[in-house]
Amino acid sequence: MQLLHYFRNSIFLILALGLAGCAGTNSAPETEAGASETDLSLAEAYAGNFYIGAAINAPQIIGQDTAALRVLAREFNSITPENVMKWENIQPGPDSFTWEMADAYVDLGEQQDKWIIGHTLVWHSQAPAYINETTDPDQLRTYMEEHIRAVAGRYAGRIDGWDVLNEALNEDGSYRESVFYKLLGEQYIVDAYRIAAEAAPDAELYYNDYNLNNPEKRTGAVRIVNLLKENGLRIDGVGMQGHYNLNGPPIEEVEASIEAYAATGAKVMFTELDLTTLPNPWDLQGADVNQNFEGSEKMNPYAAGLPDSVSTKIAERYADFFNLFLKHDEAITRVTLWGVNDAQSWLNNWPIRGRTNYPLLFDRDSAPKEAYDAVIALKQ
Ligand code: XIL
C-alpha cells in the first residue's frame, strides 16, 4: 500500500516537474502562501524519502480553516487526527460513539489521497472516566476489546496506520502505571495488538511515545517490540513523537534510537514533530510546575513577534533534524508535524496556557517560514 502511494507520488512529481518545465519559472503563479506553484512542495520534495504529514484539528476537518487546508492539500501527503479519534471524543460512554468528526477526518484524507493515520486506540490520557475509574480487570479488558474492535474495525481498509498504544512507558523504560497496566499487567499490550490486527488487518500497527531518544526509555520501547514479536504479533513501526526544543535532545541520541528501532525490523516514524521556542518551567531552577505562569512576560518572550536570530535558529535546528532523517530514510517512512501552522500548535497552551509559540513550518497565516525554506533547501 505504501509502495503504491510512493508510486502515485512519483507520477505526480514527474507531472509537476513537467508542468514546471513548460510554465517556466518567471510565469509561475504565486499561491496565497507565497510559494510559487511550480516550486516543489514538501510532500513532492521528499516523495522518494518518506511521507510528510501534519496533525489536523476539528476546524480544519470541517473546512473552517481554509488557509491551513490549502497548505495541507499542497504540502502534506499524510494526516493524523490531533484529537478527534481519542477515546474520550470517539467513545465518551460505554455505549455511546460519536463518529461524526472521525468520519469527516477519514473522508477528507480520502478526498486528498493522504496516507491516513489513526491516533490512538489505547492511551491513559484523554480517556473517559469510565475507563480510568474501572477497578475490575475483566470489565476493563472487555472495554478495551470493544473499543478497539469498534474503532479500528469501522475504518478497516481506510486508515493506513494506527497508533495502537500511546505512551505506555516511564522515562526509565519501565511500564507506566496506567489503569491498563495496573489491572491487566503487560498482557494488555499483547491483547491490544492482537485485537487491532484482527479488526484492521490491512493497517500498519505502531507503538508511539515521547522522549524515545532517551536511552533508558529506548530499552523499554525495544522490549515492547520484542514482546509482540515473541507472541507472534505484528508491530510495524515505532513512532517517536519528536516534541523537541532548540537545544535538546542531542541529535546523536535521536540517531541512536532510530538505529535501535530499525534494528528490530520495525519502521521508524517521527509522528508529532515540533520545536518549542519558549522557556520551559521544568528548566527553571526550583520552579514549581504548579505555579501559575500565565501572563508572565518572562515565560512568553515573543508575544509581539519573533526576532530574526531566533527564526534562524529554528530553521537550522529543523535542517539538522531533516538531515538526520534523510540519512536514515531507509528506516524512516514518515515525518509528521504536530499541526499545520503555528496558530494551531498545542504548544501555545502547553505547558503554560496563552503563550505565543513558533514550533512549526508555517506561520500563523499559514505562510511558509524560514524553517520551511531550510527543510526544502535540503532537497534542492
Ligand atoms: C495533544 C493535542 O495537541 C492537544 O490539542 C490536546 O489538548 C492534548 O493532546 N502526545 C500525543 C498527542 O500523543 O495526542 C498530544 O496531543 C500531544 C502529546
CSV table of N, CA, C and O in Angstrom, one decimal, residues 158-274:
chain,number,residue,atom,x,y,z
A,158,ARG,N,-9.4,1.7,5.4
A,158,ARG,CA,-9.4,3.1,5.1
A,158,ARG,C,-8.3,3.8,5.8
A,158,ARG,O,-7.6,4.7,5.3
A,159,ILE,N,-8.1,3.4,7.1
A,159,ILE,CA,-7.0,4.0,7.8
A,159,ILE,C,-5.7,3.2,7.5
A,159,ILE,O,-5.8,1.9,7.6
A,160,ASP,N,-4.6,3.9,7.2
A,160,ASP,CA,-3.4,3.1,6.7
A,160,ASP,C,-2.5,2.7,7.9
A,160,ASP,O,-1.8,1.7,7.7
A,161,GLY,N,-2.5,3.4,9.0
A,161,GLY,CA,-1.7,3.0,10.1
A,161,GLY,C,-2.3,3.5,11.4
A,161,GLY,O,-2.8,4.6,11.5
A,162,TRP,N,-2.2,2.7,12.4
A,162,TRP,CA,-2.8,3.0,13.7
A,162,TRP,C,-1.7,3.1,14.8
A,162,TRP,O,-0.9,2.2,15.0
A,163,ASP,N,-1.8,4.2,15.6
A,163,ASP,CA,-1.0,4.3,16.9
A,163,ASP,C,-1.9,3.4,17.8
A,163,ASP,O,-2.8,3.9,18.4
A,164,VAL,N,-1.5,2.1,17.9
A,164,VAL,CA,-2.3,1.2,18.7
A,164,VAL,C,-2.2,1.6,20.2
A,164,VAL,O,-3.2,1.8,20.9
A,165,LEU,N,-1.0,1.8,20.6
A,165,LEU,CA,-0.7,2.1,22.0
A,165,LEU,C,0.2,3.3,22.1
A,165,LEU,O,1.2,3.5,21.4
A,166,ASN,N,-0.2,4.2,23.0
A,166,ASN,CA,0.4,5.5,23.1
A,166,ASN,C,1.0,5.7,24.5
A,166,ASN,O,0.2,5.5,25.5
A,167,GLU,N,2.2,6.1,24.7
A,167,GLU,CA,2.8,6.5,25.9
A,167,GLU,C,2.7,5.5,27.1
A,167,GLU,O,2.2,5.9,28.2
A,168,ALA,N,3.0,4.3,26.8
A,168,ALA,CA,2.9,3.2,27.9
A,168,ALA,C,4.1,3.1,28.8
A,168,ALA,O,4.2,2.2,29.6
A,169,LEU,N,5.1,4.0,28.5
A,169,LEU,CA,6.4,3.8,29.2
A,169,LEU,C,6.7,5.0,30.1
A,169,LEU,O,6.4,6.1,29.8
A,170,ASN,N,7.4,4.7,31.2
A,170,ASN,CA,8.0,5.7,32.1
A,170,ASN,C,9.4,6.1,31.5
A,170,ASN,O,9.9,5.4,30.6
A,171,GLU,N,10.0,7.1,32.0
A,171,GLU,CA,11.3,7.6,31.5
A,171,GLU,C,12.4,6.6,31.7
A,171,GLU,O,13.4,6.5,30.9
A,172,ASP,N,12.3,5.7,32.7
A,172,ASP,CA,13.3,4.7,33.0
A,172,ASP,C,13.1,3.4,32.2
A,172,ASP,O,13.8,2.4,32.4
A,173,GLY,N,12.1,3.4,31.3
A,173,GLY,CA,11.9,2.3,30.5
A,173,GLY,C,10.9,1.3,31.1
A,173,GLY,O,10.5,0.3,30.5
A,174,SER,N,10.5,1.5,32.4
A,174,SER,CA,9.5,0.6,33.0
A,174,SER,C,8.1,0.9,32.5
A,174,SER,O,7.9,2.0,31.8
A,175,TYR,N,7.1,0.1,32.7
A,175,TYR,CA,5.8,0.4,32.3
A,175,TYR,C,5.1,1.4,33.1
A,175,TYR,O,5.2,1.4,34.3
A,176,ARG,N,4.5,2.3,32.4
A,176,ARG,CA,3.7,3.4,33.1
A,176,ARG,C,2.5,2.7,33.9
A,176,ARG,O,1.9,1.8,33.4
A,177,GLU,N,2.3,3.2,35.1
A,177,GLU,CA,1.2,2.6,36.0
A,177,GLU,C,-0.1,3.2,35.5
A,177,GLU,O,-0.8,3.8,36.3
A,178,SER,N,-0.5,2.9,34.3
A,178,SER,CA,-1.8,3.4,33.8
A,178,SER,C,-2.9,2.4,34.4
A,178,SER,O,-2.5,1.3,34.9
A,179,VAL,N,-4.1,2.7,34.2
A,179,VAL,CA,-5.2,1.8,34.7
A,179,VAL,C,-5.0,0.5,33.9
A,179,VAL,O,-5.2,-0.6,34.5
A,180,PHE,N,-4.6,0.5,32.7
A,180,PHE,CA,-4.5,-0.7,31.9
A,180,PHE,C,-3.4,-1.6,32.5
A,180,PHE,O,-3.6,-2.8,32.8
A,181,TYR,N,-2.2,-1.0,32.8
A,181,TYR,CA,-1.1,-1.8,33.4
A,181,TYR,C,-1.5,-2.3,34.8
A,181,TYR,O,-1.2,-3.4,35.2
A,182,LYS,N,-2.0,-1.4,35.6
A,182,LYS,CA,-2.4,-1.7,37.0
A,182,LYS,C,-3.3,-2.9,37.1
A,182,LYS,O,-3.2,-3.8,37.9
A,183,LEU,N,-4.3,-2.9,36.2
A,183,LEU,CA,-5.3,-4.0,36.3
A,183,LEU,C,-5.0,-5.2,35.5
A,183,LEU,O,-5.4,-6.3,35.8
A,184,LEU,N,-4.3,-5.0,34.4
A,184,LEU,CA,-4.1,-6.2,33.4
A,184,LEU,C,-2.7,-6.6,33.2
A,184,LEU,O,-2.4,-7.6,32.6
A,185,GLY,N,-1.7,-5.8,33.8
A,185,GLY,CA,-0.3,-6.1,33.6
A,185,GLY,C,0.1,-6.0,32.1
A,185,GLY,O,-0.6,-5.5,31.3
A,186,GLU,N,1.3,-6.6,31.8
A,186,GLU,CA,1.9,-6.5,30.5
A,186,GLU,C,0.9,-7.1,29.4
A,186,GLU,O,1.0,-6.7,28.2
A,187,GLN,N,0.1,-8.0,29.8
A,187,GLN,CA,-0.8,-8.7,28.9
A,187,GLN,C,-1.7,-7.8,28.1
A,187,GLN,O,-2.1,-8.1,27.0
A,188,TYR,N,-2.0,-6.6,28.7
A,188,TYR,CA,-2.9,-5.7,27.9
A,188,TYR,C,-2.3,-5.3,26.6
A,188,TYR,O,-3.0,-5.0,25.6
A,189,ILE,N,-0.9,-5.2,26.6
A,189,ILE,CA,-0.2,-4.8,25.4
A,189,ILE,C,-0.4,-5.8,24.3
A,189,ILE,O,-0.7,-5.6,23.2
A,190,VAL,N,-0.2,-7.1,24.7
A,190,VAL,CA,-0.3,-8.2,23.8
A,190,VAL,C,-1.7,-8.2,23.2
A,190,VAL,O,-1.9,-8.4,22.0
A,191,ASP,N,-2.7,-8.1,24.1
A,191,ASP,CA,-4.1,-8.2,23.7
A,191,ASP,C,-4.4,-7.1,22.8
A,191,ASP,O,-5.1,-7.3,21.8
A,192,ALA,N,-4.0,-5.8,23.1
A,192,ALA,CA,-4.3,-4.7,22.2
A,192,ALA,C,-3.9,-4.9,20.8
A,192,ALA,O,-4.6,-4.6,19.8
A,193,TYR,N,-2.6,-5.4,20.6
A,193,TYR,CA,-2.1,-5.6,19.2
A,193,TYR,C,-2.8,-6.8,18.5
A,193,TYR,O,-3.0,-6.7,17.3
A,194,ARG,N,-3.1,-7.8,19.3
A,194,ARG,CA,-3.8,-8.9,18.7
A,194,ARG,C,-5.2,-8.5,18.2
A,194,ARG,O,-5.5,-8.8,17.0
A,195,ILE,N,-5.9,-7.8,19.0
A,195,ILE,CA,-7.3,-7.3,18.6
A,195,ILE,C,-7.2,-6.3,17.5
A,195,ILE,O,-8.0,-6.4,16.5
A,196,ALA,N,-6.2,-5.4,17.5
A,196,ALA,CA,-6.1,-4.4,16.4
A,196,ALA,C,-5.8,-5.1,15.1
A,196,ALA,O,-6.3,-4.7,14.1
A,197,ALA,N,-4.9,-6.1,15.2
A,197,ALA,CA,-4.6,-6.8,13.9
A,197,ALA,C,-5.8,-7.6,13.4
A,197,ALA,O,-6.0,-7.6,12.1
A,198,GLU,N,-6.6,-8.1,14.2
A,198,GLU,CA,-7.8,-8.8,13.8
A,198,GLU,C,-8.8,-7.7,13.2
A,198,GLU,O,-9.5,-8.0,12.2
A,199,ALA,N,-9.0,-6.6,13.9
A,199,ALA,CA,-10.0,-5.6,13.5
A,199,ALA,C,-9.6,-4.9,12.2
A,199,ALA,O,-10.5,-4.5,11.4
A,200,ALA,N,-8.3,-4.6,12.1
A,200,ALA,CA,-7.8,-3.8,10.9
A,200,ALA,C,-6.6,-4.5,10.3
A,200,ALA,O,-5.5,-4.1,10.4
A,201,PRO,N,-6.9,-5.7,9.6
A,201,PRO,CA,-5.8,-6.5,9.1
A,201,PRO,C,-4.9,-5.8,8.1
A,201,PRO,O,-3.7,-6.2,8.0
A,202,ASP,N,-5.4,-4.8,7.4
A,202,ASP,CA,-4.5,-4.2,6.4
A,202,ASP,C,-3.8,-2.9,6.9
A,202,ASP,O,-3.0,-2.3,6.2
A,203,ALA,N,-4.1,-2.5,8.2
A,203,ALA,CA,-3.4,-1.3,8.7
A,203,ALA,C,-2.1,-1.6,9.3
A,203,ALA,O,-1.9,-2.7,9.9
A,204,GLU,N,-1.1,-0.7,9.1
A,204,GLU,CA,0.1,-0.8,9.9
A,204,GLU,C,-0.2,-0.5,11.4
A,204,GLU,O,-1.1,0.3,11.7
A,205,LEU,N,0.5,-1.2,12.2
A,205,LEU,CA,0.3,-1.0,13.7
A,205,LEU,C,1.6,-0.5,14.3
A,205,LEU,O,2.7,-1.0,14.2
A,206,TYR,N,1.4,0.6,15.1
A,206,TYR,CA,2.6,1.3,15.7
A,206,TYR,C,2.5,1.4,17.2
A,206,TYR,O,1.5,1.3,17.8
A,207,TYR,N,3.7,1.5,17.8
A,207,TYR,CA,3.9,2.0,19.2
A,207,TYR,C,4.4,3.4,19.1
A,207,TYR,O,5.3,3.7,18.4
A,208,ASN,N,3.7,4.3,19.9
A,208,ASN,CA,4.0,5.7,19.8
A,208,ASN,C,4.3,6.3,21.2
A,208,ASN,O,3.6,6.0,22.2
A,209,ASP,N,5.4,7.1,21.3
A,209,ASP,CA,5.7,7.7,22.6
A,209,ASP,C,6.6,8.9,22.5
A,209,ASP,O,7.2,9.1,21.4
A,210,TYR,N,6.7,9.7,23.6
A,210,TYR,CA,7.6,10.8,23.5
A,210,TYR,C,8.9,10.5,24.2
A,210,TYR,O,9.0,9.4,24.9
A,211,ASN,N,9.9,11.3,24.1
A,211,ASN,CA,11.3,11.0,24.6
A,211,ASN,C,11.8,9.7,24.3
A,211,ASN,O,12.6,9.1,25.1
A,212,LEU,N,11.5,9.2,23.1
A,212,LEU,CA,12.0,7.8,22.8
A,212,LEU,C,13.5,7.9,22.4
A,212,LEU,O,14.1,6.9,22.0
A,213,ASN,N,14.1,9.1,22.4
A,213,ASN,CA,15.5,9.2,22.2
A,213,ASN,C,16.2,8.8,23.5
A,213,ASN,O,17.4,8.4,23.5
A,214,ASN,N,15.6,9.0,24.6
A,214,ASN,CA,16.2,8.7,25.9
A,214,ASN,C,16.6,7.3,26.0
A,214,ASN,O,15.8,6.4,25.8
A,215,PRO,N,17.9,7.0,26.3
A,215,PRO,CA,18.4,5.6,26.2
A,215,PRO,C,17.7,4.6,27.1
A,215,PRO,O,17.4,3.5,26.7
A,216,GLU,N,17.2,5.0,28.3
A,216,GLU,CA,16.5,4.1,29.1
A,216,GLU,C,15.1,3.8,28.6
A,216,GLU,O,14.7,2.7,28.6
A,217,LYS,N,14.5,4.8,28.1
A,217,LYS,CA,13.1,4.6,27.5
A,217,LYS,C,13.2,3.8,26.2
A,217,LYS,O,12.3,3.0,25.9
A,218,ARG,N,14.3,4.0,25.5
A,218,ARG,CA,14.6,3.3,24.3
A,218,ARG,C,14.5,1.8,24.6
A,218,ARG,O,13.9,1.0,23.8
A,219,THR,N,15.2,1.4,25.7
A,219,THR,CA,15.2,0.0,26.0
A,219,THR,C,13.8,-0.5,26.2
A,219,THR,O,13.4,-1.7,25.9
A,220,GLY,N,12.9,0.3,26.8
A,220,GLY,CA,11.5,-0.1,27.1
A,220,GLY,C,10.8,-0.3,25.7
A,220,GLY,O,10.0,-1.2,25.6
A,221,ALA,N,11.0,0.6,24.8
A,221,ALA,CA,10.3,0.5,23.5
A,221,ALA,C,10.8,-0.7,22.7
A,221,ALA,O,9.9,-1.4,22.1
A,222,VAL,N,12.0,-1.0,22.8
A,222,VAL,CA,12.6,-2.2,22.1
A,222,VAL,C,11.9,-3.5,22.8
A,222,VAL,O,11.6,-4.4,22.1
A,223,ARG,N,11.8,-3.4,24.1
A,223,ARG,CA,11.2,-4.5,24.8
A,223,ARG,C,9.7,-4.7,24.4
A,223,ARG,O,9.3,-5.9,24.2
A,224,ILE,N,9.0,-3.7,24.1
A,224,ILE,CA,7.6,-3.8,23.7
A,224,ILE,C,7.6,-4.5,22.3
A,224,ILE,O,6.8,-5.4,22.0
A,225,VAL,N,8.5,-4.0,21.4
A,225,VAL,CA,8.5,-4.6,20.0
A,225,VAL,C,8.8,-6.1,20.1
A,225,VAL,O,8.1,-6.9,19.5
A,226,ASN,N,9.8,-6.4,21.0
A,226,ASN,CA,10.2,-7.8,21.1
A,226,ASN,C,9.1,-8.7,21.8
A,226,ASN,O,8.8,-9.8,21.4
A,227,LEU,N,8.4,-8.1,22.7
A,227,LEU,CA,7.3,-8.8,23.4
A,227,LEU,C,6.2,-9.2,22.4
A,227,LEU,O,5.7,-10.3,22.4
A,228,LEU,N,5.9,-8.2,21.5
A,228,LEU,CA,4.9,-8.5,20.5
A,228,LEU,C,5.4,-9.6,19.5
A,228,LEU,O,4.6,-10.5,19.2
A,229,LYS,N,6.6,-9.4,19.1
A,229,LYS,CA,7.1,-10.4,18.1
A,229,LYS,C,7.2,-11.8,18.8
A,229,LYS,O,6.8,-12.8,18.1
A,230,GLU,N,7.6,-11.9,20.0
A,230,GLU,CA,7.7,-13.2,20.7
A,230,GLU,C,6.3,-13.8,20.8
A,230,GLU,O,6.1,-15.1,20.9
A,231,ASN,N,5.3,-13.0,20.8
A,231,ASN,CA,3.9,-13.5,20.9
A,231,ASN,C,3.3,-13.7,19.5
A,231,ASN,O,2.1,-13.9,19.4
A,232,GLY,N,4.1,-13.7,18.5
A,232,GLY,CA,3.7,-13.9,17.1
A,232,GLY,C,2.8,-12.8,16.6
A,232,GLY,O,2.0,-13.0,15.7
A,233,LEU,N,3.0,-11.6,17.2
A,233,LEU,CA,2.1,-10.5,16.7
A,233,LEU,C,2.8,-9.5,15.9
A,233,LEU,O,4.1,-9.5,15.9
A,234,ARG,N,2.1,-8.7,15.2
A,234,ARG,CA,2.6,-7.8,14.2
A,234,ARG,C,2.8,-6.4,14.9
A,234,ARG,O,1.9,-5.9,15.6
A,235,ILE,N,4.0,-5.8,14.8
A,235,ILE,CA,4.2,-4.4,15.1
A,235,ILE,C,5.0,-3.8,14.0
A,235,ILE,O,6.1,-4.3,13.7
A,236,ASP,N,4.4,-2.9,13.3
A,236,ASP,CA,5.1,-2.4,12.0
A,236,ASP,C,6.0,-1.3,12.2
A,236,ASP,O,6.9,-1.0,11.4
A,237,GLY,N,5.8,-0.5,13.3
A,237,GLY,CA,6.6,0.7,13.4
A,237,GLY,C,6.7,1.3,14.8
A,237,GLY,O,5.8,1.0,15.6
A,238,VAL,N,7.7,2.0,15.1
A,238,VAL,CA,7.8,2.8,16.3
A,238,VAL,C,7.7,4.3,15.9
A,238,VAL,O,8.5,4.7,15.1
A,239,GLY,N,6.8,4.9,16.6
A,239,GLY,CA,6.6,6.4,16.4
A,239,GLY,C,7.3,7.2,17.5
A,239,GLY,O,6.9,7.1,18.6
A,240,MET,N,8.3,7.9,17.1
A,240,MET,CA,9.0,8.8,18.0
A,240,MET,C,8.2,10.1,17.9
A,240,MET,O,8.2,10.7,16.8
A,241,GLN,N,7.6,10.6,18.9
A,241,GLN,CA,6.7,11.8,18.8
A,241,GLN,C,7.5,13.0,18.3
A,241,GLN,O,7.1,13.7,17.4
A,242,GLY,N,8.7,13.3,18.9
A,242,GLY,CA,9.5,14.4,18.4
A,242,GLY,C,9.1,15.7,18.9
A,242,GLY,O,9.1,16.7,18.2
A,243,HIS,N,8.7,15.8,20.2
A,243,HIS,CA,8.4,17.2,20.8
A,243,HIS,C,9.7,17.6,21.3
A,243,HIS,O,10.1,17.3,22.5
A,244,TYR,N,10.5,18.4,20.5
A,244,TYR,CA,11.8,18.8,20.8
A,244,TYR,C,11.9,20.3,21.1
A,244,TYR,O,11.0,21.0,20.9
A,245,ASN,N,13.1,20.7,21.5
A,245,ASN,CA,13.3,22.1,21.6
A,245,ASN,C,14.6,22.5,20.9
A,245,ASN,O,15.2,21.7,20.2
A,246,LEU,N,15.0,23.8,21.1
A,246,LEU,CA,16.1,24.3,20.3
A,246,LEU,C,17.5,23.7,20.7
A,246,LEU,O,18.4,23.7,19.9
A,247,ASN,N,17.6,23.3,21.9
A,247,ASN,CA,18.8,22.7,22.4
A,247,ASN,C,18.9,21.2,22.7
A,247,ASN,O,19.9,20.6,22.7
A,248,GLY,N,17.8,20.7,22.9
A,248,GLY,CA,17.7,19.2,23.1
A,248,GLY,C,16.6,18.6,22.5
A,248,GLY,O,15.6,19.3,22.0
A,249,PRO,N,16.6,17.3,22.3
A,249,PRO,CA,17.7,16.4,22.7
A,249,PRO,C,18.8,16.4,21.7
A,249,PRO,O,18.7,17.0,20.6
A,250,PRO,N,20.0,15.9,22.1
A,250,PRO,CA,21.1,15.8,21.1
A,250,PRO,C,20.8,14.9,19.9
A,250,PRO,O,20.1,13.9,20.1
A,251,ILE,N,21.2,15.4,18.8
A,251,ILE,CA,20.9,14.7,17.5
A,251,ILE,C,21.4,13.2,17.6
A,251,ILE,O,20.8,12.3,17.1
A,252,GLU,N,22.6,13.1,18.3
A,252,GLU,CA,23.2,11.7,18.3
A,252,GLU,C,22.3,10.8,19.1
A,252,GLU,O,22.3,9.6,18.8
A,253,GLU,N,21.6,11.3,20.1
A,253,GLU,CA,20.7,10.4,20.9
A,253,GLU,C,19.5,10.0,20.1
A,253,GLU,O,19.1,8.9,20.2
A,254,VAL,N,19.0,10.9,19.3
A,254,VAL,CA,17.9,10.6,18.4
A,254,VAL,C,18.3,9.6,17.4
A,254,VAL,O,17.6,8.6,17.1
A,255,GLU,N,19.5,9.8,16.9
A,255,GLU,CA,20.0,8.8,15.9
A,255,GLU,C,20.2,7.4,16.5
A,255,GLU,O,19.9,6.4,15.8
A,256,ALA,N,20.7,7.4,17.7
A,256,ALA,CA,20.9,6.0,18.3
A,256,ALA,C,19.6,5.3,18.4
A,256,ALA,O,19.5,4.1,18.3
A,257,SER,N,18.5,6.1,18.7
A,257,SER,CA,17.2,5.4,18.8
A,257,SER,C,16.7,5.0,17.5
A,257,SER,O,16.1,3.9,17.4
A,258,ILE,N,16.9,5.8,16.4
A,258,ILE,CA,16.4,5.4,15.1
A,258,ILE,C,17.1,4.0,14.8
A,258,ILE,O,16.5,3.1,14.3
A,259,GLU,N,18.4,4.0,15.1
A,259,GLU,CA,19.1,2.7,14.7
A,259,GLU,C,18.7,1.6,15.6
A,259,GLU,O,18.5,0.4,15.0
A,260,ALA,N,18.4,1.8,16.8
A,260,ALA,CA,17.9,0.7,17.7
A,260,ALA,C,16.6,0.2,17.2
A,260,ALA,O,16.3,-1.0,17.2
A,261,TYR,N,15.6,1.1,16.9
A,261,TYR,CA,14.3,0.6,16.5
A,261,TYR,C,14.4,-0.1,15.1
A,261,TYR,O,13.8,-1.1,14.9
A,262,ALA,N,15.2,0.5,14.2
A,262,ALA,CA,15.4,-0.1,12.9
A,262,ALA,C,16.0,-1.5,13.0
A,262,ALA,O,15.6,-2.4,12.2
A,263,ALA,N,16.8,-1.7,14.0
A,263,ALA,CA,17.5,-3.0,14.1
A,263,ALA,C,16.5,-4.1,14.5
A,263,ALA,O,16.7,-5.3,14.3
A,264,THR,N,15.3,-3.7,15.1
A,264,THR,CA,14.3,-4.7,15.4
A,264,THR,C,13.5,-5.1,14.2
A,264,THR,O,12.7,-6.0,14.2
A,265,GLY,N,13.7,-4.4,13.1
A,265,GLY,CA,12.9,-4.6,11.9
A,265,GLY,C,11.7,-3.7,11.8
A,265,GLY,O,11.0,-3.7,10.8
A,266,ALA,N,11.5,-2.9,12.8
A,266,ALA,CA,10.3,-2.0,12.7
A,266,ALA,C,10.7,-0.8,11.9
A,266,ALA,O,11.8,-0.4,11.8
A,267,LYS,N,9.6,-0.2,11.3
A,267,LYS,CA,9.8,1.1,10.6
A,267,LYS,C,9.9,2.1,11.7
A,267,LYS,O,9.4,1.9,12.8
A,268,VAL,N,10.5,3.3,11.3
A,268,VAL,CA,10.6,4.3,12.3
A,268,VAL,C,9.9,5.6,11.7
A,268,VAL,O,10.0,5.9,10.5
A,269,MET,N,9.1,6.2,12.6
A,269,MET,CA,8.4,7.4,12.2
A,269,MET,C,8.6,8.5,13.2
A,269,MET,O,8.7,8.3,14.4
A,270,PHE,N,8.6,9.8,12.7
A,270,PHE,CA,8.6,10.9,13.6
A,270,PHE,C,7.1,11.4,13.5
A,270,PHE,O,6.7,11.8,12.4
A,271,THR,N,6.4,11.3,14.6
A,271,THR,CA,4.9,11.3,14.4
A,271,THR,C,4.3,12.6,14.9
A,271,THR,O,3.1,12.9,14.6
A,272,GLU,N,5.0,13.4,15.7
A,272,GLU,CA,4.4,14.6,16.3
A,272,GLU,C,5.5,15.7,16.4
A,272,GLU,O,5.6,16.5,17.4
A,273,LEU,N,6.2,15.9,15.3
A,273,LEU,CA,7.4,16.8,15.4
A,273,LEU,C,7.0,18.3,15.6
A,273,LEU,O,6.1,18.8,14.9
A,274,ASP,N,7.6,18.9,16.5
A,274,ASP,CA,7.5,20.3,16.7
A,274,ASP,C,8.7,20.8,17.6
A,274,ASP,O,9.3,20.0,18.3
